[in-house]
Amino acid sequence: EVQLVESGGGLVQPGGSLRLSCAASGFSFSRYWMSWVRQAPGKGLEWVANIKQIGSEIYYVDSVKGRFTISRDDAKNSLYLQMNSLRAEDTAVYYCARDLPFDQWGQGTLVTVSS
Amino acid sequence: DIVMTQSPDSLAVSLGERATINCKSSQSVLYSSNNKDYLAWYQQKPGQPPKLLIYWASTRESGVPARFSGSGSGTDFTLTISSLQAEDVAVYYCHQYVSIPLTFGGGTKVEIK
């Protein structure tokens, strides 16, 4: 069974940092594009970043460029999102998702940026 | 950036009736090299992550009931639920994956009338 389990969310002050993790199981993680998608409370879906197999290509939405870094560790079947200089508008549930289009999703981890 | 515009924002349909959701992209999502429309539809129920329903505009994901169908090409697309069931109450999103940044429509909330 395919599973994606996010962790690392929480409450952080504006300007702070968090590192999200996504543990994958039940499939050959290294063979897939992986992405982070977020959803602000009561709002729609917003793609944040994605990373190709072996990290050979990486893309970000403009609003997080220079602040967020996506990475992967295929040996650990894990995806990461390092989030720095966090802003109130980054408050959202962050999902990791597999492939393009997104055929498997985790349950999400909530990031709240507030003083 | 490709802007995805969904309509309506919400709709209420009687059980067993048809529900139709529209999605328009600001640029074509048809990739000429393989003649495929890079358009997907997702269903999101309250408190759950989205679920992929349709990809390549009209291909149903494995396990998705046949009452869900997708159509359209280029810039105009439709998701149809042929006979609405109670478990179909959800928000539906269209999504283009032909170009970066990947973008979603604003969502359409489907309720029972």
GROMACS .gro file of C-alpha atoms in nm:
model
  228
    1GLU     CA    1   0.000   0.000   0.000
    2VAL     CA    2   0.132   0.340  -0.096
    3GLN     CA    3   0.177   0.571   0.202
    4LEU     CA    4   0.299   0.928   0.234
    5VAL     CA    5   0.332   1.058   0.588
    6GLU     CA    6   0.420   1.422   0.651
    7SER     CA    7   0.567   1.555   0.974
    8GLY     CA    8   0.739   1.864   1.107
    9GLY     CA    9   0.457   2.115   1.105
   10GLY     CA   10   0.375   2.341   1.396
   11LEU     CA   11   0.351   2.697   1.520
   12VAL     CA   12   0.638   2.929   1.427
   13GLN     CA   13   0.690   3.302   1.454
   14PRO     CA   14   0.720   3.520   1.144
   15GLY     CA   15   1.077   3.506   1.018
   16GLY     CA   16   1.130   3.163   1.165
   17SER     CA   17   1.214   2.829   1.007
   18LEU     CA   18   1.068   2.480   0.986
   19ARG     CA   19   1.170   2.161   0.812
   20LEU     CA   20   0.894   1.937   0.684
   21SER     CA   21   0.950   1.569   0.610
   22CYS     CA   22   0.751   1.319   0.408
   23ALA     CA   23   0.816   0.949   0.461
   24ALA     CA   24   0.720   0.734   0.164
   25SER     CA   25   0.650   0.363   0.157
   26GLY     CA   26   0.486   0.103  -0.063
   27PHE     CA   27   0.643   0.213  -0.391
   28SER     CA   28   0.980   0.277  -0.555
   29PHE     CA   29   1.029   0.630  -0.428
   30SER     CA   30   1.337   0.703  -0.637
   31ARG     CA   31   1.143   0.656  -0.962
   32TYR     CA   32   0.899   0.940  -0.906
   33TRP     CA   33   0.873   1.317  -0.922
   34MET     CA   34   0.768   1.440  -0.580
   35SER     CA   35   0.597   1.765  -0.485
   36TRP     CA   36   0.478   1.982  -0.200
   37VAL     CA   37   0.131   2.133  -0.232
   38ARG     CA   38  -0.025   2.360   0.030
   39GLN     CA   39  -0.373   2.467   0.126
   40ALA     CA   40  -0.437   2.773   0.339
   41PRO     CA   41  -0.728   2.739   0.584
   42GLY     CA   42  -1.057   2.740   0.392
   43LYS     CA   43  -0.879   2.808   0.063
   44GLY     CA   44  -0.781   2.621  -0.251
   45LEU     CA   45  -0.475   2.424  -0.350
   46GLU     CA   46  -0.139   2.581  -0.433
   47TRP     CA   47   0.159   2.394  -0.571
   48VAL     CA   48   0.477   2.492  -0.384
   49ALA     CA   49   0.769   2.296  -0.528
   50ASN     CA   50   0.867   1.975  -0.700
   51ILE     CA   51   1.176   1.766  -0.753
   52LYS     CA   52   1.258   1.519  -1.026
   53GLN     CA   53   1.416   1.179  -0.982
   54ILE     CA   54   1.764   1.204  -0.821
   55GLY     CA   55   1.701   1.576  -0.778
   56SER     CA   56   1.804   1.650  -1.134
   57GLU     CA   57   1.539   1.922  -1.173
   58ILE     CA   58   1.380   2.141  -0.906
   59TYR     CA   59   1.107   2.405  -0.941
   60TYR     CA   60   0.933   2.648  -0.708
   61VAL     CA   61   0.636   2.878  -0.713
   62ASP     CA   62   0.760   3.238  -0.721
   63SER     CA   63   0.627   3.324  -0.375
   64VAL     CA   64   0.867   3.080  -0.203
   65LYS     CA   65   1.176   3.114  -0.421
   66GLY     CA   66   1.483   3.197  -0.214
   67ARG     CA   67   1.305   3.100   0.110
   68PHE     CA   68   1.208   2.732   0.066
   69THR     CA   69   1.428   2.442  -0.041
   70ILE     CA   70   1.294   2.106  -0.155
   71SER     CA   71   1.518   1.800  -0.133
   72ARG     CA   72   1.498   1.424  -0.129
   73ASP     CA   73   1.691   1.131   0.017
   74ASP     CA   74   1.618   0.826  -0.195
   75ALA     CA   75   1.808   0.599   0.045
   76LYS     CA   76   1.564   0.699   0.319
   77ASN     CA   77   1.257   0.720   0.091
   78SER     CA   78   1.204   1.072   0.216
   79LEU     CA   79   1.111   1.413   0.082
   80TYR     CA   80   1.188   1.737   0.263
   81LEU     CA   81   1.093   2.103   0.258
   82GLN     CA   82   1.316   2.347   0.439
   83MET     CA   83   1.117   2.664   0.500
   84ASN     CA   84   1.300   2.981   0.606
   85SER     CA   85   1.189   3.342   0.654
   86LEU     CA   86   0.834   3.225   0.711
   87ARG     CA   87   0.548   3.469   0.667
   88ALA     CA   88   0.187   3.471   0.786
   89GLU     CA   89   0.076   3.391   0.432
   90ASP     CA   90   0.269   3.061   0.446
   91THR     CA   91   0.016   2.934   0.701
   92ALA     CA   92  -0.137   2.622   0.544
   93VAL     CA   93  -0.165   2.248   0.548
   94TYR     CA   94   0.133   2.117   0.351
   95TYR     CA   95   0.086   1.796   0.154
   96CYS     CA   96   0.347   1.586  -0.014
   97ALA     CA   97   0.228   1.433  -0.339
   98ARG     CA   98   0.360   1.179  -0.584
   99ASP     CA   99   0.413   1.208  -0.959
  100LEU     CA  100   0.247   1.437  -1.214
  101PRO     CA  101  -0.041   1.465  -1.194
  102PHE     CA  102  -0.054   1.401  -0.821
  103ASP     CA  103  -0.179   1.045  -0.789
  104GLN     CA  104  -0.103   0.991  -0.420
  105TRP     CA  105  -0.120   1.242  -0.135
  106GLY     CA  106  -0.028   1.240   0.229
  107GLN     CA  107  -0.267   1.352   0.502
  108GLY     CA  108  -0.082   1.680   0.539
  109THR     CA  109   0.091   1.870   0.819
  110LEU     CA  110  -0.027   2.207   0.944
  111VAL     CA  111   0.214   2.500   0.949
  112THR     CA  112   0.098   2.808   1.138
  113VAL     CA  113   0.302   3.127   1.116
  114SER     CA  114   0.195   3.366   1.387
  115SER     CA  115   0.335   3.577   1.668
  116ASP     CA  116   0.150   3.149  -1.564
  117ILE     CA  117  -0.153   2.949  -1.674
  118VAL     CA  118  -0.462   3.066  -1.487
  119MET     CA  119  -0.730   2.804  -1.431
  120THR     CA  120  -1.085   2.937  -1.393
  121GLN     CA  121  -1.359   2.709  -1.268
  122SER     CA  122  -1.733   2.762  -1.283
  123PRO     CA  123  -1.957   2.763  -1.100
  124ASP     CA  124  -1.808   2.825  -0.757
  125SER     CA  125  -2.075   2.598  -0.612
  126LEU     CA  126  -2.372   2.397  -0.724
  127ALA     CA  127  -2.650   2.200  -0.563
  128VAL     CA  128  -2.780   1.896  -0.746
  129SER     CA  129  -3.050   1.645  -0.657
  130LEU     CA  130  -2.946   1.287  -0.589
  131GLY     CA  131  -2.932   1.093  -0.916
  132GLU     CA  132  -2.909   1.406  -1.128
  133ARG     CA  133  -2.618   1.528  -1.339
  134ALA     CA  134  -2.354   1.767  -1.211
  135THR     CA  135  -2.134   1.959  -1.454
  136ILE     CA  136  -1.824   2.157  -1.362
  137ASN     CA  137  -1.635   2.372  -1.609
  138CYS     CA  138  -1.268   2.465  -1.617
  139LYS     CA  139  -1.105   2.712  -1.854
  140SER     CA  140  -0.731   2.765  -1.886
  141SER     CA  141  -0.576   3.096  -1.993
  142GLN     CA  142  -0.347   2.909  -2.233
  143SER     CA  143  -0.375   2.574  -2.405
  144VAL     CA  144  -0.267   2.278  -2.193
  145LEU     CA  145  -0.237   2.059  -2.502
  146TYR     CA  146   0.122   1.942  -2.552
  147SER     CA  147   0.175   1.913  -2.925
  148SER     CA  148   0.456   1.657  -2.904
  149ASN     CA  149   0.221   1.385  -2.777
  150ASN     CA  150  -0.121   1.544  -2.843
  151LYS     CA  151  -0.219   1.508  -2.478
  152ASP     CA  152  -0.404   1.760  -2.263
  153TYR     CA  153  -0.220   1.799  -1.933
  154LEU     CA  154  -0.537   1.849  -1.733
  155ALA     CA  155  -0.643   1.664  -1.419
  156TRP     CA  156  -0.941   1.671  -1.183
  157TYR     CA  157  -0.934   1.611  -0.809
  158GLN     CA  158  -1.201   1.552  -0.547
  159GLN     CA  159  -1.149   1.676  -0.192
  160LYS     CA  160  -1.381   1.583   0.091
  161PRO     CA  161  -1.376   1.774   0.422
  162GLY     CA  162  -1.073   1.692   0.634
  163GLN     CA  163  -0.917   1.476   0.365
  164PRO     CA  164  -0.641   1.527   0.108
  165PRO     CA  165  -0.739   1.560  -0.257
  166LYS     CA  166  -0.796   1.247  -0.460
  167LEU     CA  167  -0.707   1.216  -0.827
  168LEU     CA  168  -1.014   1.141  -1.039
  169ILE     CA  169  -0.921   1.218  -1.400
  170TYR     CA  170  -0.594   1.281  -1.587
  171TRP     CA  171  -0.508   1.355  -1.952
  172ALA     CA  172  -0.843   1.540  -1.941
  173SER     CA  173  -1.052   1.225  -1.983
  174THR     CA  174  -0.873   0.919  -1.841
  175ARG     CA  175  -1.033   0.791  -1.525
  176GLU     CA  176  -0.794   0.695  -1.244
  177SER     CA  177  -0.809   0.332  -1.136
  178GLY     CA  178  -1.095   0.269  -0.895
  179VAL     CA  179  -1.287   0.588  -0.978
  180PRO     CA  180  -1.655   0.517  -1.046
  181ALA     CA  181  -1.770   0.535  -1.407
  182ARG     CA  182  -2.019   0.812  -1.323
  183PHE     CA  183  -1.722   1.052  -1.325
  184SER     CA  184  -1.610   1.160  -1.670
  185GLY     CA  185  -1.388   1.431  -1.811
  186SER     CA  186  -1.400   1.596  -2.150
  187GLY     CA  187  -1.257   1.887  -2.344
  188SER     CA  188  -0.932   1.989  -2.505
  189GLY     CA  189  -0.706   2.288  -2.542
  190THR     CA  190  -0.847   2.545  -2.301
  191ASP     CA  191  -1.197   2.427  -2.214
  192PHE     CA  192  -1.273   2.126  -1.999
  193THR     CA  193  -1.566   1.969  -1.817
  194LEU     CA  194  -1.604   1.726  -1.530
  195THR     CA  195  -1.939   1.548  -1.529
  196ILE     CA  196  -2.091   1.340  -1.254
  197SER     CA  197  -2.366   1.156  -1.440
  198SER     CA  198  -2.576   1.055  -1.141
  199LEU     CA  199  -2.488   1.234  -0.818
  200GLN     CA  200  -2.449   1.017  -0.510
  201ALA     CA  201  -2.439   1.134  -0.148
  202GLU     CA  202  -2.071   1.042  -0.124
  203ASP     CA  203  -1.987   1.281  -0.410
  204VAL     CA  204  -2.037   1.586  -0.188
  205ALA     CA  205  -1.696   1.751  -0.207
  206VAL     CA  206  -1.492   2.029  -0.360
  207TYR     CA  207  -1.359   1.957  -0.707
  208TYR     CA  208  -1.044   2.112  -0.852
  209CYS     CA  209  -0.902   2.120  -1.202
  210HIS     CA  210  -0.523   2.128  -1.241
  211GLN     CA  211  -0.284   2.188  -1.527
  212TYR     CA  212   0.050   2.011  -1.525
  213VAL     CA  213   0.185   2.115  -1.864
  214SER     CA  214   0.396   2.404  -1.740
  215ILE     CA  215   0.558   2.553  -1.434
  216PRO     CA  216   0.416   2.694  -1.217
  217LEU     CA  217   0.167   2.411  -1.181
  218THR     CA  218  -0.170   2.566  -1.113
  219PHE     CA  219  -0.515   2.473  -0.988
  220GLY     CA  220  -0.860   2.612  -1.040
  221GLY     CA  221  -1.029   2.778  -0.746
  222GLY     CA  222  -1.253   2.481  -0.676
  223THR     CA  223  -1.622   2.400  -0.715
  224LYS     CA  224  -1.824   2.291  -0.415
  225VAL     CA  225  -2.086   2.027  -0.494
  226GLU     CA  226  -2.377   1.982  -0.257
  227ILE     CA  227  -2.704   1.791  -0.249
  228LYS     CA  228  -3.019   1.987  -0.331
   0.00000   0.00000   0.00000
